[in-house]
Coordinates of C-alpha atoms in Angstrom, one line a residue:
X1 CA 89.6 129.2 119.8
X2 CA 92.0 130.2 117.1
X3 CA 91.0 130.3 113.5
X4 CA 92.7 127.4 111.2
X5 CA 92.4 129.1 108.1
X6 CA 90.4 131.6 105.8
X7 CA 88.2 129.5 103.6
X8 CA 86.8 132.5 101.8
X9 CA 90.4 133.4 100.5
X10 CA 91.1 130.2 100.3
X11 CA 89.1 128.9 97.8
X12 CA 86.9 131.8 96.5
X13 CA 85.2 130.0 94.2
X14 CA 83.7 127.4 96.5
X15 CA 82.4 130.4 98.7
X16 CA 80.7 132.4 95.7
X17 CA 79.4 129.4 94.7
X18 CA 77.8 128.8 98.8
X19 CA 76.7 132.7 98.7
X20 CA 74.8 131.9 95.1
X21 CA 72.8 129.6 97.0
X22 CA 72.3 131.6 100.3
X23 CA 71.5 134.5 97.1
X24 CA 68.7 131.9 95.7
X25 CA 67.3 131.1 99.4
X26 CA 66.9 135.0 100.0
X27 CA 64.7 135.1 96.7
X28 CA 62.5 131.9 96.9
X29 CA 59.8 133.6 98.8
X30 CA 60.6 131.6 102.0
X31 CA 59.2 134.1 104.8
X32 CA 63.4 136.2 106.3
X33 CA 62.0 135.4 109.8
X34 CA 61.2 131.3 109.1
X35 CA 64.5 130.8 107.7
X36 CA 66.5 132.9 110.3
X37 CA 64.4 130.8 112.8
X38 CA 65.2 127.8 110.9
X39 CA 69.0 128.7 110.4
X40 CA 69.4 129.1 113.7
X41 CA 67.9 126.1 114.8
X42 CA 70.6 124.2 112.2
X43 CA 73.2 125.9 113.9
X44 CA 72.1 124.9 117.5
X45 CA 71.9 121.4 117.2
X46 CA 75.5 121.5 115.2
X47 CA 77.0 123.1 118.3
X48 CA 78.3 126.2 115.6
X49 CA 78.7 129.1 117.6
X50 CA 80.1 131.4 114.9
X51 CA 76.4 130.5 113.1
X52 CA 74.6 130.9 116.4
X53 CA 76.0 134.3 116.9
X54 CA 75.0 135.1 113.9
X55 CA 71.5 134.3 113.2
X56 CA 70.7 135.2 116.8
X57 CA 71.7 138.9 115.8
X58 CA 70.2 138.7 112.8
X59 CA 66.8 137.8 114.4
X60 CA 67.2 140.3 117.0
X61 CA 67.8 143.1 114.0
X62 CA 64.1 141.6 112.6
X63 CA 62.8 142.8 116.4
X64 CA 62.1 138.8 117.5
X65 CA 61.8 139.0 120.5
X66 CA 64.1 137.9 122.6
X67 CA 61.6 135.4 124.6
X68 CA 61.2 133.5 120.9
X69 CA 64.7 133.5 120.7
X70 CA 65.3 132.0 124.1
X71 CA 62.7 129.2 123.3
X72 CA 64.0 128.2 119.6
X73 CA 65.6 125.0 120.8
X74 CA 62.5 123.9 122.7
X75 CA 60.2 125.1 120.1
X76 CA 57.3 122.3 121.0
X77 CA 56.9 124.3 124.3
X78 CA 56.5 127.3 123.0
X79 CA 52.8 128.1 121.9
X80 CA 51.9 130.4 120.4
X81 CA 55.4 132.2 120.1
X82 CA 55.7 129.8 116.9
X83 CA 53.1 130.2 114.2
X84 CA 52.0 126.7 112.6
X85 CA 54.8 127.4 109.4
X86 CA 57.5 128.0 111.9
X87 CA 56.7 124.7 113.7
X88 CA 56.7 122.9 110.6
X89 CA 60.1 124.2 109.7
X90 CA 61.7 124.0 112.6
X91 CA 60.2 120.0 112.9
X92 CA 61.6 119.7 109.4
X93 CA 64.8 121.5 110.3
X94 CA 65.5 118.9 113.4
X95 CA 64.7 115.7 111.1
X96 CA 66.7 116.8 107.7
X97 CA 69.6 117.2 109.9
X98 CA 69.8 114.5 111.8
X99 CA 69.0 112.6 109.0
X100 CA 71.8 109.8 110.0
X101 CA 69.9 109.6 113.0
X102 CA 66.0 110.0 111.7
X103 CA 66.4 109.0 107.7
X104 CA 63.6 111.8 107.5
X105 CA 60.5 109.6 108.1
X106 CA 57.2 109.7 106.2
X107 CA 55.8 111.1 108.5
X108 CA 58.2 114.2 109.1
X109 CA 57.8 114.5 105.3
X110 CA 53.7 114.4 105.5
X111 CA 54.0 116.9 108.5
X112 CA 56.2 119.6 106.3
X113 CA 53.4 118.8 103.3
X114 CA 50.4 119.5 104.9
X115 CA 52.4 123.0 105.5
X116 CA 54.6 123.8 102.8
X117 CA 54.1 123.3 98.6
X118 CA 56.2 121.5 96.8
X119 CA 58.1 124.2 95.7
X120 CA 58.6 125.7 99.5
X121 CA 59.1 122.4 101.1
X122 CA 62.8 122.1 98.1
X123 CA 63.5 125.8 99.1
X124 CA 63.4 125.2 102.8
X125 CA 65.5 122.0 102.3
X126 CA 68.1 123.6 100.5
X127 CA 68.5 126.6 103.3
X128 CA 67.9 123.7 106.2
X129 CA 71.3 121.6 103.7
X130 CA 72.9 125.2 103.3
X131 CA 73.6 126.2 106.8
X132 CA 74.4 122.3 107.4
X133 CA 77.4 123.4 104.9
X134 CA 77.8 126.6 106.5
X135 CA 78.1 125.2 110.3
X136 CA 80.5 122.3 109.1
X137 CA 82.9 124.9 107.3
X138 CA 82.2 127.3 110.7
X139 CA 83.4 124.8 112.7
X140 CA 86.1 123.0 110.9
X141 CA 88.4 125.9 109.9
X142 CA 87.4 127.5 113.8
X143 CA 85.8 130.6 112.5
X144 CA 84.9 133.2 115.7
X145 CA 82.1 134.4 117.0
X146 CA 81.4 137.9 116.7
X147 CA 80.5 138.0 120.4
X148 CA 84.0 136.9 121.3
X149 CA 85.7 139.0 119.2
X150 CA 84.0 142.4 121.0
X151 CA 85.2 141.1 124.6

């Protein structure tokens, strides 16, 4: 896979303006773990594997272990490995984007609730939305994984 273009030099702007919201997710009190978790999930069902690299390092580096990791994408299965906020982010994750495909039901959205505050269940959205924007630039301009660079 050959990278199309850089979109950071590109257009600068637009990517400053991405970090300040990857900036505002770090700060909004959302648990690192959850929205790594949640990030990575994003990333699996959008096929990105310049994201998936990523956040799968990144959870390592947070000592998840790597039987969590290996169960991320069938998350329902896995017990006790997810605490009730991770399924409930994760559930949320799956339906906000495939919203084409779900239209985020009521009951998705009474699920997050009975979990999240107000106030948590925006934050979590707009990390679920940013790595939606993340994966599609990933993807589009062909950026490489880091594994695939070291080989």
């Amino acid at each position: 896979m050959t990278r199309r273009l850089d979109y950071n030099q590109v257009a600068p702007n637009g990517a400053k303006a991405l970090g300040g919201v990857y900036g505002y997710v770090l700060q909004s009190g959302l648990p690192g773990e959850l929205v790594d978790l949640v990030y990575l999930r994003v990333s699996q069902i959008n096929n990105c594997a310049y994201c998936l690299d990523m956040h799968t390092r990144e959870l390592l580096k947070r000592s998840v272990k790597i039987e969590k990791l290996a169960l991320v994408q069938a998350w329902e299965e896995g017990g006790n490995l997810f605490s009730e906020a991770e399924r409930a982010a994760l559930a949320w994750a799956e339906t906000v984007t495939l919203v084409a495909e779900t239209g985020v039901p009521d009951g998705a959205y009474e699920a997050a609730r009975q979990v999240f505050d107000e106030k948590q269940l925006v934050d979590l959205t707009i990390a679920i939305s940013l790595m939606n924007s993340y994966n599609r630039m990933a993807i589009s301009f062909r950026n490489t994984p880091q594994a695939v660079l070291e080989t």
